Structure formats: structure tokens, C-alpha cells
Amino acid sequence: MTEREQELIRLAEEEVEKNKEVVEGDPYRLRYHLMPPVGLLNDPNGFIQWNGTYHLFYQWMPFKTGHGAKFWGHYSSEDLMNWKHEPIALAPSEWFEKNGCYSGSAVEHDGKMVLFYTGNVKDADGNRETYQCMAVSEDGVTFDKKGPVVELPEGYTAHFRDPKVWKKGADWYMVVGAQSEDLTGKVALLKSSDLKEWQHLGAIAGSGMNGLGEFGYMWECPDLFELDGVDVLVASPQGLEADGMKYQNVYQAGYFVGELDYESGVFEHGDFIELDRGFEFYAPQTTLDEQGRRLMVGWMGVPEQDEDKHPTIAHKWVHALTLPRELKWVDGKLLQVPVEELTLMRKDQLVEQSDLQLSDDGLGLVIGGSKAFEMSLFLEKAVATFEMALSDTVQLTFDASESVFSLRRKSFVTGEWETRSCSLQALTELRAYVDTSSIEVFLNGGEEVFTARIFPDGTAHERITLSGVGKIGELRVWELEG
Ligand code: FRU
């Protein structure tokens, strides 16, 4: 480790120590989500199960609650539920990363954990350079930086970042988020036989490609994987205009389903579909675990979307990661299901009811000031309208005549109600994970997901109110312990 790196790590650790009380004293500090120990967290990085243990890194700015020269923070877990905060994995100490060890991924090779990330460099005039770098670990805790392995290929601007690497047959492949010289967003594909020498095969998707039309000026954080026989490309495009219920956030995160021809580098795909219909979700990353599950974690935040107005900033931290979700491809649909291990967090059962008739009057369920709970609801297919209110901060509504499901929350900026919606034919199942200041809602076995930060006045959730026309078959609520 260079002296510069040691010094940066020391300064970051000092920052954590200095602010511990303030950060942990925040009533909005989450109970069972991964957060920065101080400062700002953004993208999940390097998600991998390595020698049985899950590792999840994150983009981290320890010195302020804004963006800047990022570090890689590091969590590890045996069960995706109990997480241990590990020592800092990467600090932006070298010439090729001096303005940030930006997002990237992890693979296993010859028993070692190998990280690929973007070295972000800016000169005094703000001109950017980008290097895709490698770092190797034998113990999963300390990382030996090998420096740049990919220089900027021709045809792109310096907005070329976020390498995601995987193995197919005997070869390695890398997708990189990019902007081509005509200032449109792309995903570049590269290939290597040894992880060190990389050949650029070309752009496989992007604005103006594969019948997509205009589709943004930059695509960030791509991920490509096979899921039950189809190839899925995940990306976070920037520059999409809002379109009805779609693309309501400042930036989007979604996927295309298709087939990648690894020989020709051609990816034929269908429409772009948003992964999450809520307010805060961006730059997700997946990994294939040892059980063969495709797991995904996202950033519970969106760049430049009122980031500086989050109430937690008063306590010197901002943002968190989502819960891990398992992805499934079932009957031509991508489903996102909270990983099974999360049921281990269930403590006391607060509510258990069956055959509940919904009415306009509203049915109040007292959940006794719980800060963290899971709710599972099965509805009769015929439910015509459904409305659930939580702590005067969140409302979930479904209207069968319009086929629309909505999540409404009180804005943490204006205090006014704001809405995100998606079309939904019928509401049959609703699972919600509520934490002190977040909610993740999974509909119909993961057909649609809504993620949002919420900031209830009292910070504890006292009461759920249910109303509508129809019948709830089963309703259960558990207190959760992270
Ligand atoms: C996405 C992103 C990435 C970049 C990282 C920097 O949120 O902008 O493209 O690598 O964050 O923190």
C-alpha cells in the first residue's frame, strides 16, 4: 500500500470515528439496510459470493454528503442478512484514479477475488480521463492495485465507466457504460482471455441502436447476464424524457431482454423496462451466487434528485442500498423477489388476520410504534380498489377499473404528496419491507417493485389503515430485526 493510500484511509477512518455519535443518533438511521458509516453512499459495487461469503462494496464519499473522489467501502455477509463492515477496500490514491475509484465489479479467478473499477481522473480545467483498472485480493480484505487494463477505445468520450465482468466459456467479457462521440449513451462490449489484455468488440446497445430511437446522452452501470435462457442487459440511462407513468425520476434504471451473439457482438433486444417504479432506485448490480441464484442490489437513491435535501444530512450521512432481490424469468416476465434469507429477520408477529372485508370506513391496524416491519398481504382477485396508508407519510393505492397501482409519499422537500404509478391488471399479493425511513413494495410475486425513502414525522410507524372494495385473504405483519 502506498503512503498516499494509507493516509487517505486514515483520514476516512478518522471521519467515521469523529462523527459516529451524530450519525448513529439519527432517528432516521435505518435498521436493516446497508448505509455509509458517514458521508455519502451511492452505487453497489463488486457484488460477489466468494469462498462462500457474500461481498458487497459501495461507492463512498467519507468526507461530505456530496459526490467527489470516491472510495470503495466494503461489507461482507454469510447469509445476506447479517453484514459485517470490512476495512476500506479502495482509496483514490494513485494517478490513474486520483478523482475517484468509480463503480465496478468483482469476479473470482484462480481462487482470488479480482476487482474491475473505473479510475476517474480530472485535470484542473475539469477535462476527464478514464481508466478501467484491476485490483486483486487473496484474502478478500486487502486489495493489490494492478493499475489500468483498459484505455479509452476510439469512438467514445471520456464518459466511459463502470466495468461489469463475467466469464462465458473460456473467455472473459466486460460491459462498460459509455457515451459515443455523437454524445449519445451506449454500452460497450470488450473481451479478454486473461483479464489483462482486452479487445473492444463494439457497442452492443444504446441510443439510436437496435430500433431504440433517441435514448439518452449517457448510459451508466451496465450489467449483462443470462437468466433462465434469455440474456438480460441492465443499464441506467441518463437523458430520458418523462413519458406518462414512465421515466418520472431524474434518471432511470431498467433492462432489455434479448439474445447476445458472443461471436458477432450483436445484441437483439426488446423494449426498455424500468426495474423499479418508486422514487429512489438506480445503478443496480447483480451477481450469480453459489446456489445459482441471480441476485440484485440497487442504490436507494438517484443522482441529482434532491440528494442535498435528504433529512439525514443533518446527521452527516445520506443514502442506502436496497435489500437484495432474487431475479427470475417466469412466463416471459422478469420477477424480483426479496431473497428468502430475509425471512430470518422476522421477530414478533404483530398482526395476523384472515378473510378481511375491505370497506370505505378504513380498517386500522395498530403496529405499536414499530420502526421496522414486513407486511404480507394476499388479496382476492376481485379486489376493485385498495388503499393503504402508513404513518401519514405513505399511501399505496390500486384501482382495478384503471389498472393502476400507485405509491404516494409526502415529499421530503416540499411536504406535499407526490406519486409514482405503474399499470397493473390485478392486485393479488403485496409484500412491503418498511424500515425507519424506507419502503420497498413487491407486487404479485415481484412483477412490479416500488422503492422509496420516507420520512414520517414521528419516525415510528404507529398505524396502518386499509380500505377499499374487496377482500383480503390473509394479512400478516412481522417486526423485523436487522
Ligand atoms: C452512477 C455513477 C457511476 C460512477 C459512480 C461514481 O451513480 O455516476 O457512473 O462510476 O456513480 O460514484
PDB file of N, CA and C in Angstrom, residues 396-461:
ATOM      1  N   LEU A 396     -50.459   3.539  -0.471  1.00  0.00           N
ATOM      2  CA  LEU A 396     -50.395   2.607  -1.591  1.00  0.00           C
ATOM      3  C   LEU A 396     -51.816   2.443  -2.093  1.00  0.00           C
ATOM      4  N   THR A 397     -52.042   2.624  -3.386  1.00  0.00           N
ATOM      5  CA  THR A 397     -53.410   2.509  -3.891  1.00  0.00           C
ATOM      6  C   THR A 397     -53.457   1.679  -5.159  1.00  0.00           C
ATOM      7  N   PHE A 398     -54.548   0.958  -5.309  1.00  0.00           N
ATOM      8  CA  PHE A 398     -54.787   0.202  -6.535  1.00  0.00           C
ATOM      9  C   PHE A 398     -56.222   0.434  -6.972  1.00  0.00           C
ATOM     10  N   ASP A 399     -56.374   0.653  -8.280  1.00  0.00           N
ATOM     11  CA  ASP A 399     -57.716   0.838  -8.825  1.00  0.00           C
ATOM     12  C   ASP A 399     -57.865  -0.091 -10.026  1.00  0.00           C
ATOM     13  N   ALA A 400     -58.690  -1.131  -9.851  1.00  0.00           N
ATOM     14  CA  ALA A 400     -58.826  -2.142 -10.916  1.00  0.00           C
ATOM     15  C   ALA A 400     -59.468  -1.571 -12.173  1.00  0.00           C
ATOM     16  N   SER A 401     -60.361  -0.578 -12.020  1.00  0.00           N
ATOM     17  CA  SER A 401     -61.023  -0.047 -13.213  1.00  0.00           C
ATOM     18  C   SER A 401     -60.029   0.702 -14.099  1.00  0.00           C
ATOM     19  N   GLU A 402     -59.002   1.260 -13.500  1.00  0.00           N
ATOM     20  CA  GLU A 402     -57.975   1.973 -14.275  1.00  0.00           C
ATOM     21  C   GLU A 402     -56.748   1.093 -14.516  1.00  0.00           C
ATOM     22  N   SER A 403     -56.681  -0.035 -13.811  1.00  0.00           N
ATOM     23  CA  SER A 403     -55.487  -0.891 -13.824  1.00  0.00           C
ATOM     24  C   SER A 403     -54.228  -0.112 -13.459  1.00  0.00           C
ATOM     25  N   VAL A 404     -54.327   0.634 -12.373  1.00  0.00           N
ATOM     26  CA  VAL A 404     -53.169   1.432 -11.949  1.00  0.00           C
ATOM     27  C   VAL A 404     -52.864   1.200 -10.474  1.00  0.00           C
ATOM     28  N   PHE A 405     -51.605   0.977 -10.200  1.00  0.00           N
ATOM     29  CA  PHE A 405     -51.133   0.919  -8.824  1.00  0.00           C
ATOM     30  C   PHE A 405     -50.252   2.141  -8.593  1.00  0.00           C
ATOM     31  N   SER A 406     -50.404   2.777  -7.423  1.00  0.00           N
ATOM     32  CA  SER A 406     -49.589   3.959  -7.133  1.00  0.00           C
ATOM     33  C   SER A 406     -48.997   3.914  -5.741  1.00  0.00           C
ATOM     34  N   LEU A 407     -47.836   4.509  -5.639  1.00  0.00           N
ATOM     35  CA  LEU A 407     -47.251   4.775  -4.341  1.00  0.00           C
ATOM     36  C   LEU A 407     -47.189   6.288  -4.206  1.00  0.00           C
ATOM     37  N   ARG A 408     -47.768   6.785  -3.117  1.00  0.00           N
ATOM     38  CA  ARG A 408     -47.702   8.226  -2.864  1.00  0.00           C
ATOM     39  C   ARG A 408     -46.933   8.432  -1.575  1.00  0.00           C
ATOM     40  N   ARG A 409     -46.130   9.477  -1.553  1.00  0.00           N
ATOM     41  CA  ARG A 409     -45.433   9.793  -0.311  1.00  0.00           C
ATOM     42  C   ARG A 409     -45.426  11.288  -0.111  1.00  0.00           C
ATOM     43  N   LYS A 410     -45.229  11.691   1.121  1.00  0.00           N
ATOM     44  CA  LYS A 410     -45.048  13.115   1.394  1.00  0.00           C
ATOM     45  C   LYS A 410     -43.617  13.461   1.034  1.00  0.00           C
ATOM     46  N   SER A 411     -43.450  14.400   0.124  1.00  0.00           N
ATOM     47  CA  SER A 411     -42.116  14.779  -0.337  1.00  0.00           C
ATOM     48  C   SER A 411     -41.265  15.265   0.834  1.00  0.00           C
ATOM     49  N   PHE A 412     -40.013  14.823   0.887  1.00  0.00           N
ATOM     50  CA  PHE A 412     -39.135  15.330   1.955  1.00  0.00           C
ATOM     51  C   PHE A 412     -38.573  16.708   1.599  1.00  0.00           C
ATOM     52  N   VAL A 413     -38.968  17.209   0.426  1.00  0.00           N
ATOM     53  CA  VAL A 413     -38.520  18.553   0.038  1.00  0.00           C
ATOM     54  C   VAL A 413     -39.618  19.578   0.328  1.00  0.00           C
ATOM     55  N   THR A 414     -40.858  19.275  -0.144  1.00  0.00           N
ATOM     56  CA  THR A 414     -41.933  20.277  -0.027  1.00  0.00           C
ATOM     57  C   THR A 414     -42.997  19.907   1.012  1.00  0.00           C
ATOM     58  N   GLY A 415     -43.012  18.650   1.447  1.00  0.00           N
ATOM     59  CA  GLY A 415     -44.072  18.201   2.346  1.00  0.00           C
ATOM     60  C   GLY A 415     -45.369  17.886   1.614  1.00  0.00           C
ATOM     61  N   GLU A 416     -45.405  18.131   0.308  1.00  0.00           N
ATOM     62  CA  GLU A 416     -46.605  17.827  -0.499  1.00  0.00           C
ATOM     63  C   GLU A 416     -46.600  16.359  -0.895  1.00  0.00           C
ATOM     64  N   TRP A 417     -47.804  15.832  -1.198  1.00  0.00           N
ATOM     65  CA  TRP A 417     -47.869  14.460  -1.697  1.00  0.00           C
ATOM     66  C   TRP A 417     -47.323  14.385  -3.112  1.00  0.00           C
ATOM     67  N   GLU A 418     -46.589  13.328  -3.412  1.00  0.00           N
ATOM     68  CA  GLU A 418     -46.112  13.090  -4.779  1.00  0.00           C
ATOM     69  C   GLU A 418     -46.310  11.616  -5.111  1.00  0.00           C
ATOM     70  N   THR A 419     -46.427  11.307  -6.407  1.00  0.00           N
ATOM     71  CA  THR A 419     -46.911   9.986  -6.818  1.00  0.00           C
ATOM     72  C   THR A 419     -46.015   9.322  -7.847  1.00  0.00           C
ATOM     73  N   ARG A 420     -45.885   8.009  -7.739  1.00  0.00           N
ATOM     74  CA  ARG A 420     -45.308   7.184  -8.801  1.00  0.00           C
ATOM     75  C   ARG A 420     -46.296   6.059  -9.061  1.00  0.00           C
ATOM     76  N   SER A 421     -46.502   5.718 -10.343  1.00  0.00           N
ATOM     77  CA  SER A 421     -47.517   4.722 -10.690  1.00  0.00           C
ATOM     78  C   SER A 421     -47.026   3.756 -11.749  1.00  0.00           C
ATOM     79  N   CYS A 422     -47.713   2.635 -11.844  1.00  0.00           N
ATOM     80  CA  CYS A 422     -47.476   1.731 -12.969  1.00  0.00           C
ATOM     81  C   CYS A 422     -48.793   1.057 -13.313  1.00  0.00           C
ATOM     82  N   SER A 423     -48.894   0.504 -14.520  1.00  0.00           N
ATOM     83  CA  SER A 423     -50.135  -0.215 -14.787  1.00  0.00           C
ATOM     84  C   SER A 423     -50.035  -1.619 -14.234  1.00  0.00           C
ATOM     85  N   LEU A 424     -51.152  -2.081 -13.706  1.00  0.00           N
ATOM     86  CA  LEU A 424     -51.223  -3.391 -13.081  1.00  0.00           C
ATOM     87  C   LEU A 424     -52.648  -3.907 -13.297  1.00  0.00           C
ATOM     88  N   GLN A 425     -52.748  -5.085 -13.878  1.00  0.00           N
ATOM     89  CA  GLN A 425     -54.074  -5.628 -14.201  1.00  0.00           C
ATOM     90  C   GLN A 425     -54.880  -5.991 -12.959  1.00  0.00           C
ATOM     91  N   ALA A 426     -54.253  -6.763 -12.078  1.00  0.00           N
ATOM     92  CA  ALA A 426     -54.944  -7.180 -10.852  1.00  0.00           C
ATOM     93  C   ALA A 426     -53.941  -7.140  -9.724  1.00  0.00           C
ATOM     94  N   LEU A 427     -54.428  -6.873  -8.529  1.00  0.00           N
ATOM     95  CA  LEU A 427     -53.539  -6.895  -7.364  1.00  0.00           C
ATOM     96  C   LEU A 427     -53.864  -8.142  -6.555  1.00  0.00           C
ATOM     97  N   THR A 428     -52.919  -9.076  -6.497  1.00  0.00           N
ATOM     98  CA  THR A 428     -53.187 -10.322  -5.785  1.00  0.00           C
ATOM     99  C   THR A 428     -52.299 -10.481  -4.558  1.00  0.00           C
ATOM    100  N   GLU A 429     -51.121  -9.865  -4.611  1.00  0.00           N
ATOM    101  CA  GLU A 429     -50.212 -10.006  -3.483  1.00  0.00           C
ATOM    102  C   GLU A 429     -49.403  -8.744  -3.296  1.00  0.00           C
ATOM    103  N   LEU A 430     -49.195  -8.378  -2.043  1.00  0.00           N
ATOM    104  CA  LEU A 430     -48.388  -7.197  -1.749  1.00  0.00           C
ATOM    105  C   LEU A 430     -47.473  -7.536  -0.581  1.00  0.00           C
ATOM    106  N   ARG A 431     -46.191  -7.316  -0.791  1.00  0.00           N
ATOM    107  CA  ARG A 431     -45.241  -7.522   0.303  1.00  0.00           C
ATOM    108  C   ARG A 431     -44.479  -6.229   0.469  1.00  0.00           C
ATOM    109  N   ALA A 432     -44.436  -5.728   1.677  1.00  0.00           N
ATOM    110  CA  ALA A 432     -43.740  -4.458   1.891  1.00  0.00           C
ATOM    111  C   ALA A 432     -42.713  -4.611   2.996  1.00  0.00           C
ATOM    112  N   TYR A 433     -41.533  -4.100   2.743  1.00  0.00           N
ATOM    113  CA  TYR A 433     -40.492  -4.020   3.766  1.00  0.00           C
ATOM    114  C   TYR A 433     -40.364  -2.565   4.175  1.00  0.00           C
ATOM    115  N   VAL A 434     -40.720  -2.292   5.397  1.00  0.00           N
ATOM    116  CA  VAL A 434     -40.660  -0.916   5.879  1.00  0.00           C
ATOM    117  C   VAL A 434     -39.532  -0.805   6.895  1.00  0.00           C
ATOM    118  N   ASP A 435     -38.669   0.172   6.700  1.00  0.00           N
ATOM    119  CA  ASP A 435     -37.615   0.451   7.671  1.00  0.00           C
ATOM    120  C   ASP A 435     -37.867   1.864   8.200  1.00  0.00           C
ATOM    121  N   THR A 436     -37.049   2.315   9.132  1.00  0.00           N
ATOM    122  CA  THR A 436     -37.249   3.629   9.736  1.00  0.00           C
ATOM    123  C   THR A 436     -37.561   4.716   8.704  1.00  0.00           C
ATOM    124  N   SER A 437     -36.805   4.727   7.609  1.00  0.00           N
ATOM    125  CA  SER A 437     -37.015   5.782   6.605  1.00  0.00           C
ATOM    126  C   SER A 437     -36.980   5.233   5.177  1.00  0.00           C
ATOM    127  N   SER A 438     -37.498   4.018   5.002  1.00  0.00           N
ATOM    128  CA  SER A 438     -37.580   3.487   3.633  1.00  0.00           C
ATOM    129  C   SER A 438     -38.724   2.505   3.506  1.00  0.00           C
ATOM    130  N   ILE A 439     -39.163   2.309   2.258  1.00  0.00           N
ATOM    131  CA  ILE A 439     -40.157   1.274   1.980  1.00  0.00           C
ATOM    132  C   ILE A 439     -39.835   0.623   0.642  1.00  0.00           C
ATOM    133  N   GLU A 440     -39.938  -0.706   0.597  1.00  0.00           N
ATOM    134  CA  GLU A 440     -39.788  -1.448  -0.644  1.00  0.00           C
ATOM    135  C   GLU A 440     -41.020  -2.337  -0.785  1.00  0.00           C
ATOM    136  N   VAL A 441     -41.755  -2.137  -1.869  1.00  0.00           N
ATOM    137  CA  VAL A 441     -43.033  -2.833  -2.055  1.00  0.00           C
ATOM    138  C   VAL A 441     -42.923  -3.779  -3.244  1.00  0.00           C
ATOM    139  N   PHE A 442     -43.230  -5.039  -3.040  1.00  0.00           N
ATOM    140  CA  PHE A 442     -43.190  -6.045  -4.105  1.00  0.00           C
ATOM    141  C   PHE A 442     -44.615  -6.497  -4.400  1.00  0.00           C
ATOM    142  N   LEU A 443     -45.035  -6.359  -5.672  1.00  0.00           N
ATOM    143  CA  LEU A 443     -46.408  -6.695  -6.040  1.00  0.00           C
ATOM    144  C   LEU A 443     -46.471  -7.994  -6.819  1.00  0.00           C
ATOM    145  N   ASN A 444     -47.489  -8.779  -6.546  1.00  0.00           N
ATOM    146  CA  ASN A 444     -47.768 -10.006  -7.319  1.00  0.00           C
ATOM    147  C   ASN A 444     -46.524 -10.862  -7.545  1.00  0.00           C
ATOM    148  N   GLY A 445     -45.867 -11.232  -6.469  1.00  0.00           N
ATOM    149  CA  GLY A 445     -44.701 -12.102  -6.598  1.00  0.00           C
ATOM    150  C   GLY A 445     -43.522 -11.462  -7.299  1.00  0.00           C
ATOM    151  N   GLY A 446     -43.453 -10.128  -7.274  1.00  0.00           N
ATOM    152  CA  GLY A 446     -42.288  -9.430  -7.821  1.00  0.00           C
ATOM    153  C   GLY A 446     -42.452  -8.940  -9.246  1.00  0.00           C
ATOM    154  N   GLU A 447     -43.693  -8.883  -9.721  1.00  0.00           N
ATOM    155  CA  GLU A 447     -43.964  -8.360 -11.063  1.00  0.00           C
ATOM    156  C   GLU A 447     -43.601  -6.879 -11.168  1.00  0.00           C
ATOM    157  N   GLU A 448     -43.869  -6.138 -10.116  1.00  0.00           N
ATOM    158  CA  GLU A 448     -43.516  -4.724 -10.046  1.00  0.00           C
ATOM    159  C   GLU A 448     -42.949  -4.439  -8.651  1.00  0.00           C
ATOM    160  N   VAL A 449     -42.036  -3.471  -8.599  1.00  0.00           N
ATOM    161  CA  VAL A 449     -41.440  -3.101  -7.316  1.00  0.00           C
ATOM    162  C   VAL A 449     -41.409  -1.576  -7.199  1.00  0.00           C
ATOM    163  N   PHE A 450     -41.702  -1.090  -6.018  1.00  0.00           N
ATOM    164  CA  PHE A 450     -41.615   0.350  -5.739  1.00  0.00           C
ATOM    165  C   PHE A 450     -40.684   0.559  -4.541  1.00  0.00           C
ATOM    166  N   THR A 451     -39.644   1.340  -4.726  1.00  0.00           N
ATOM    167  CA  THR A 451     -38.720   1.638  -3.629  1.00  0.00           C
ATOM    168  C   THR A 451     -38.743   3.138  -3.353  1.00  0.00           C
ATOM    169  N   ALA A 452     -38.768   3.502  -2.090  1.00  0.00           N
ATOM    170  CA  ALA A 452     -38.771   4.939  -1.760  1.00  0.00           C
ATOM    171  C   ALA A 452     -38.199   5.188  -0.370  1.00  0.00           C
ATOM    172  N   ARG A 453     -37.574   6.352  -0.224  1.00  0.00           N
ATOM    173  CA  ARG A 453     -37.221   6.831   1.111  1.00  0.00           C
ATOM    174  C   ARG A 453     -38.442   7.582   1.639  1.00  0.00           C
ATOM    175  N   ILE A 454     -38.734   7.392   2.913  1.00  0.00           N
ATOM    176  CA  ILE A 454     -39.883   8.053   3.518  1.00  0.00           C
ATOM    177  C   ILE A 454     -39.452   8.606   4.878  1.00  0.00           C
ATOM    178  N   PHE A 455     -40.003   9.725   5.243  1.00  0.00           N
ATOM    179  CA  PHE A 455     -39.568  10.347   6.488  1.00  0.00           C
ATOM    180  C   PHE A 455     -40.776  10.721   7.337  1.00  0.00           C
ATOM    181  N   PRO A 456     -41.338   9.736   8.032  1.00  0.00           N
ATOM    182  CA  PRO A 456     -42.524  10.013   8.859  1.00  0.00           C
ATOM    183  C   PRO A 456     -42.183  10.983   9.983  1.00  0.00           C
ATOM    184  N   ASP A 457     -43.164  11.816  10.321  1.00  0.00           N
ATOM    185  CA  ASP A 457     -42.929  12.837  11.351  1.00  0.00           C
ATOM    186  C   ASP A 457     -42.380  12.275  12.643  1.00  0.00           C
ATOM    187  N   GLY A 458     -43.037  11.227  13.118  1.00  0.00           N
ATOM    188  CA  GLY A 458     -42.653  10.730  14.436  1.00  0.00           C
ATOM    189  C   GLY A 458     -41.526   9.715  14.398  1.00  0.00           C
ATOM    190  N   THR A 459     -41.080   9.341  13.208  1.00  0.00           N
ATOM    191  CA  THR A 459     -40.047   8.319  12.955  1.00  0.00           C
ATOM    192  C   THR A 459     -40.436   6.881  13.340  1.00  0.00           C
ATOM    193  N   ALA A 460     -41.549   6.697  14.032  1.00  0.00           N
ATOM    194  CA  ALA A 460     -42.010   5.319  14.248  1.00  0.00           C
ATOM    195  C   ALA A 460     -43.323   5.163  13.489  1.00  0.00           C
ATOM    196  N   HIS A 461     -43.595   3.963  13.035  1.00  0.00           N
ATOM    197  CA  HIS A 461     -44.826   3.740  12.282  1.00  0.00           C
ATOM    198  C   HIS A 461     -45.881   3.207  13.247  1.00  0.00           C
TER     199      HIS A 461
END
